[in-house]
Amino acid sequence: MNQNRPPSRLFFFAVSAAIILLPIFTFAQTAGKQVVRGSVPAALGKFNLQPLQELPATNQLRLAIGLPLRNKAALGLFLQQLQDPASTNYHHYLTPQEFTEQFGPTPADYDAVVNFAKAQGLSVTGTYSNRALVDVSADAGTVEKVFHVKMHSYRHPTENRNFFAPDTEPSIDLDVPILHIGGLDDFYIPRPALATKLNLSEARPASGSGPIGLLMGADFRNAYVPGVTLNGTGQTVGLFELDGYHANDITTYENDASLPHANVVNVYVDNYNGAAGNGNGEVALDIEMVVSMATNLNSVIVYEADNEPGGGEVIDVLNRIVTDDIAKQISSSWGIGDNPSFDVAYQQMAAQGQTFFQASGDNGAYYNGIPQWADDTNITLVGGTTLTMNGSGSSYASETVWNGFSTGEVELAGGGGVNFNGIPIPSYQVGINMIPVGGDNTLRNVPDVAMNADNIFIVADNGTREDVVGTSAAAPLWAGFLSLVNQQAVSSGISTMGFINPAIYALGKSANYTANFHDITVGNNTNLTVANKYFAAAGYDLCTGFGTPIGPAMIKSLAPLSLVIQPAAGYNVSGPAGGPFTPGSGTFHLINDGTNALSWSLTNVPPWLTASATNGTLPIGVTNSIQLTINAAADALPIGSYSATLLFSNANAQTVQSRSFSLLVFDSLSITPLTGFLSAGATNGPFSPGSTNFLLINASTNVLSWSLLDLPSWLAASATNGTVPDSGTDSVQIAFSAAADALSAGDYSATILFSNANAQTVQSRSFLLLVYEPGAPLIQNGGFETGDFTDWTLNGNSFVNVVSGPYTYNSGSSSKPFFTTVNPHSGNYQAIFGQPYSEAFLSQIIPTIPGQLYNLSLWMNSPDGLKTNEFSVAWNDNTIYDRVNLPKSGWTQLTFVVAATANISTLEIGGRDDPTLMALDDVNLVPIPSVELQTALGTTANGFTFSWNALTNLTYQVQSATNLSQPTWITVQTIKPTMSPVIFTGTNSAGGSPQTFYRLLVLP
């Protein structure tokens, strides 16, 4: 039981209350049984590892069964055509539904896998709309039986830990083809490409604007996109994460770096609760780099899962990203390795126009050993540089390959080299002679591009300002940069970039390479294992790929503009009905940034706007200004919101750009405050608060007539109608009438209407009065004995109900039922919460006395303790209890000491259980009596006696000290009263020596 209380208040005598190594995989199939290859880590053979022991049969394993795609040849051709400007499929991306229909497993195959898993005793924990995965869980004994393996533990050859793996490749008695079974081993545990370098105490040579010269905030835009006004408007960046983060770290960083506050959206995968763990610094870094490069994104979606060894979370997160298909640029700074199911997700991303940026890792040069980062051909690998800037982060100076081995600061360096997974060289890398730089002309080479990975300031670990390094920073910086490119593409009327590698390599191979890239020619990524490779070189190399972007040129190359329209955003105009409207006009500047004169036209102009011109011709380098003015038709518009999408067409390029123009027409009568009052009191009054003054403001240039409607008998107004001069004010007081004193106990509400005769509009203000009988329970229907939620407000109602008597439910499964019965704590009824995925809430408004302390108690039951569950209590919007995954408990009393700050307080109780229930009963709120010293009952030579009013639900503690300045008080007696008042007898004699002081504490 959790107990919360305000800080103790201490009184003396007059006392008051106190208170990985994988080949390209295929499957073999014989007579209904198929072998699914790729589940035995290559290290078992490479290092001749011997099993330590069998994995206990009771160990729970979480697996991801991956199915192969269909029509693979057609998919490969389609992915090529998507990036071929000569193809009719160029940038014609698929939706997730279209991809599944054309290339996903068939519904019949998918259902067969699901049914097979259930029949074999595997619990199906997740299915997906693209039919690429089936998540299952079971104990190791069942897994061994179903997949014909023996699970053993082994000693890891390069890490100080054991890992589990099967002794042979799994096989499955199923005719439906299976691509991969994830989660059968935990040889490779994903890890972030991030390291804390030093404390913030020694100046850095980076010359950034952050502490001790570290790079932060606007430094990255000044280095890579100087002078660019694009800021990511309308774009969404997705982040792949295997941990949570502290939200306050992001806010602190934004404040430190003078950045606007970003819209960060959390998406939890596999029932992850979002708690920040040891990897929270990676998550914070990723968010902070993205919002530094793209300062006005529509959103940053943080896809989060628990990094549970062998749990299959990686593919689940990837699959969630592709099936959502919201973010067109995604970043991962976690070393996640490769497996065939990952490639399915990457191909779907490419088909849907999504780019997945993967940090190339911090191990330096790749070698034929154990560590390996993802190097699929359908993702973009990002290496690391050390960036130096002029001034305090004012402009780009130079870059070298990031290598901490060379500087001696950290044993880390930007990853790069030739993959050893046998992945063939992709078509976009063909034509570059990789041999001179140590690469391979037949295999995939890494990285593709780079950005800064050194001397980076972040805020993480719940408020710590840190100096970090790693390609972890480079990948999200590239994702932020691509959002700028895609923003311009959308504003230009062309499609977003999609998978960026073909376009990047086309630039890299072109004569304009050095105009688009900072070519990094100094440094290397050698490490303690590999001392002879790789070295920076002119053009492409295996340290930084083609290098880092010269942003203004690269954006123009990737998303070319000929007709430039400024500003990039539109205009927002507002005013009262009948006008005037502010601003009265907006101007767009049309600039010909192309190589030929162009013809333009403007369409979709609404009747309430007048354009100074709607078409014209622009010579090269010339600017025309088009003014849009609010006209007389706007004066006749009724109250409401009006928007127009202006379309500027470039006849030469056959593109269309849009600009928004919105008009808000509001009521000329402005009334403050925006709400009525919430009042409470005992029968016969008085009620507090007793009145509210409303100020009526005329925002128009005409005299305005108003009236008051629907006034109830228990309220009175100082006036019920009147006029307000142009641009003037009037006022009216609403107060309780004499009829209010005659009201019986109950809740009374009223909605009073203020009518504006000029605009023919009505505005409402709500009033609530709680009338209670003195001495009546403050919580109404706290035991739900009405048989329903009378007096409570329910928000969320899926499987939330009041039930009579014992309630029995199945907390097992359909195949293995386990019935649990829960009885009411008292009486005939109880409330149950079975709301899945998010909490449902019961709330009640309660009459209280400002400054009064109350004892809040309730009974809660977690009948089976099945995950995931949650139970919370909030008082006046302050959460005083919130626990997840509560164990099996039976009826447990929760008690709290709460303080009232107003005459009305709000109690909110939340519950959730996936998929069973939590129970609630007997909610009660009792004022805590003031503990006042009563007349001494007597003093003798041997002691003294005094008493105080008490609440039997609380615990009181009498403490003593012989000196008020001493830090430690001695507990004399702890008392749990059974009646009131409480009588306490001290052992010190009156007037005795030494002098003794007493104090009283109240413990909830």
mmCIF file of N, CA and C in Angstrom, residues 204-210 213-216 218-224 226 386-399 518:
data_model
loop_
_atom_site.group_PDB
_atom_site.id
_atom_site.type_symbol
_atom_site.label_atom_id
_atom_site.label_comp_id
_atom_site.label_asym_id
_atom_site.label_seq_id
_atom_site.Cartn_x
_atom_site.Cartn_y
_atom_site.Cartn_z
ATOM 1 N N ARG A 204 36.417 22.241 -25.513
ATOM 2 C CA ARG A 204 36.562 21.433 -26.727
ATOM 3 C C ARG A 204 36.978 22.321 -27.893
ATOM 4 N N PRO A 205 37.616 21.721 -28.883
ATOM 5 C CA PRO A 205 38.015 22.518 -30.057
ATOM 6 C C PRO A 205 36.912 22.688 -31.077
ATOM 7 N N ALA A 206 35.714 22.172 -30.781
ATOM 8 C CA ALA A 206 34.645 22.216 -31.780
ATOM 9 C C ALA A 206 34.123 23.617 -32.020
ATOM 10 N N SER A 207 34.305 24.526 -31.067
ATOM 11 C CA SER A 207 33.846 25.915 -31.183
ATOM 12 C C SER A 207 32.342 26.008 -31.379
ATOM 13 N N GLY A 208 31.615 25.150 -30.672
ATOM 14 C CA GLY A 208 30.165 25.228 -30.726
ATOM 15 C C GLY A 208 29.641 26.261 -29.747
ATOM 16 N N SER A 209 28.336 26.464 -29.777
ATOM 17 C CA SER A 209 27.715 27.471 -28.911
ATOM 18 C C SER A 209 27.334 26.912 -27.550
ATOM 19 N N GLY A 210 27.517 25.584 -27.353
ATOM 20 C CA GLY A 210 27.154 24.966 -26.099
ATOM 21 C C GLY A 210 28.224 25.134 -25.042
ATOM 22 N N GLY A 213 32.278 24.843 -25.451
ATOM 23 C CA GLY A 213 32.486 24.753 -26.889
ATOM 24 C C GLY A 213 31.820 23.574 -27.558
ATOM 25 N N LEU A 214 30.928 22.854 -26.850
ATOM 26 C CA LEU A 214 30.233 21.720 -27.449
ATOM 27 C C LEU A 214 29.197 22.206 -28.455
ATOM 28 N N LEU A 215 28.826 21.296 -29.364
ATOM 29 C CA LEU A 215 27.866 21.616 -30.418
ATOM 30 C C LEU A 215 26.451 21.344 -29.937
ATOM 31 N N MET A 216 25.554 22.263 -30.217
ATOM 32 C CA MET A 216 24.164 22.101 -29.796
ATOM 33 C C MET A 216 23.254 22.977 -30.651
ATOM 34 N N ALA A 218 21.253 25.291 -32.802
ATOM 35 C CA ALA A 218 21.391 25.928 -34.119
ATOM 36 C C ALA A 218 22.749 25.674 -34.766
ATOM 37 N N ASP A 219 23.735 25.190 -34.013
ATOM 38 C CA ASP A 219 25.049 24.921 -34.595
ATOM 39 C C ASP A 219 24.938 23.985 -35.795
ATOM 40 N N PHE A 220 24.089 22.972 -35.690
ATOM 41 C CA PHE A 220 23.989 21.977 -36.755
ATOM 42 C C PHE A 220 23.367 22.572 -38.019
ATOM 43 N N ARG A 221 22.391 23.447 -37.860
ATOM 44 C CA ARG A 221 21.832 24.127 -39.039
ATOM 45 C C ARG A 221 22.859 25.098 -39.628
ATOM 46 N N ASN A 222 23.581 25.807 -38.757
ATOM 47 C CA ASN A 222 24.593 26.739 -39.259
ATOM 48 C C ASN A 222 25.693 26.011 -40.029
ATOM 49 N N ALA A 223 25.982 24.772 -39.626
ATOM 50 C CA ALA A 223 27.037 24.011 -40.299
ATOM 51 C C ALA A 223 26.557 23.405 -41.601
ATOM 52 N N TYR A 224 25.352 22.809 -41.599
ATOM 53 C CA TYR A 224 24.930 21.996 -42.737
ATOM 54 C C TYR A 224 23.858 22.633 -43.616
ATOM 55 N N PRO A 226 23.190 26.367 -43.801
ATOM 56 C CA PRO A 226 23.228 27.812 -43.527
ATOM 57 C C PRO A 226 22.333 28.587 -44.486
ATOM 58 N N THR A 386 34.120 14.450 -37.149
ATOM 59 C CA THR A 386 34.379 15.452 -36.122
ATOM 60 C C THR A 386 34.280 16.814 -36.786
ATOM 61 N N LEU A 387 33.290 17.588 -36.391
ATOM 62 C CA LEU A 387 32.997 18.883 -37.003
ATOM 63 C C LEU A 387 33.652 19.995 -36.191
ATOM 64 N N THR A 388 34.291 20.918 -36.879
ATOM 65 C CA THR A 388 34.832 22.126 -36.257
ATOM 66 C C THR A 388 34.150 23.328 -36.883
ATOM 67 N N MET A 389 33.773 24.315 -36.035
ATOM 68 C CA MET A 389 33.036 25.468 -36.527
ATOM 69 C C MET A 389 33.785 26.757 -36.233
ATOM 70 N N ASN A 390 33.428 27.788 -36.964
ATOM 71 C CA ASN A 390 33.965 29.123 -36.732
ATOM 72 C C ASN A 390 33.138 29.823 -35.665
ATOM 73 N N GLY A 391 33.840 30.615 -34.836
ATOM 74 C CA GLY A 391 33.114 31.377 -33.830
ATOM 75 C C GLY A 391 32.387 30.465 -32.873
ATOM 76 N N SER A 392 31.323 30.959 -32.310
ATOM 77 C CA SER A 392 30.519 30.177 -31.375
ATOM 78 C C SER A 392 29.394 29.496 -32.132
ATOM 79 N N GLY A 393 29.770 28.493 -32.929
ATOM 80 C CA GLY A 393 28.787 27.760 -33.716
ATOM 81 C C GLY A 393 28.192 28.555 -34.845
ATOM 82 N N SER A 394 28.948 29.534 -35.360
ATOM 83 C CA SER A 394 28.365 30.444 -36.355
ATOM 84 C C SER A 394 28.410 29.894 -37.767
ATOM 85 N N SER A 395 29.471 29.145 -38.127
ATOM 86 C CA SER A 395 29.569 28.651 -39.498
ATOM 87 C C SER A 395 30.506 27.457 -39.572
ATOM 88 N N TYR A 396 30.399 26.743 -40.664
ATOM 89 C CA TYR A 396 31.192 25.534 -40.910
ATOM 90 C C TYR A 396 32.652 25.899 -41.143
ATOM 91 N N ALA A 397 33.562 25.136 -40.499
ATOM 92 C CA ALA A 397 34.999 25.351 -40.717
ATOM 93 C C ALA A 397 35.612 24.151 -41.418
ATOM 94 N N SER A 398 35.491 22.954 -40.810
ATOM 95 C CA SER A 398 36.115 21.771 -41.406
ATOM 96 C C SER A 398 35.553 20.520 -40.747
ATOM 97 N N GLU A 399 35.873 19.356 -41.344
ATOM 98 C CA GLU A 399 35.497 18.062 -40.775
ATOM 99 C C GLU A 399 36.576 17.035 -41.060
ATOM 100 N N HIS A 518 30.330 17.914 -48.490
ATOM 101 C CA HIS A 518 31.643 18.136 -47.906
ATOM 102 C C HIS A 518 32.394 16.811 -48.027
#
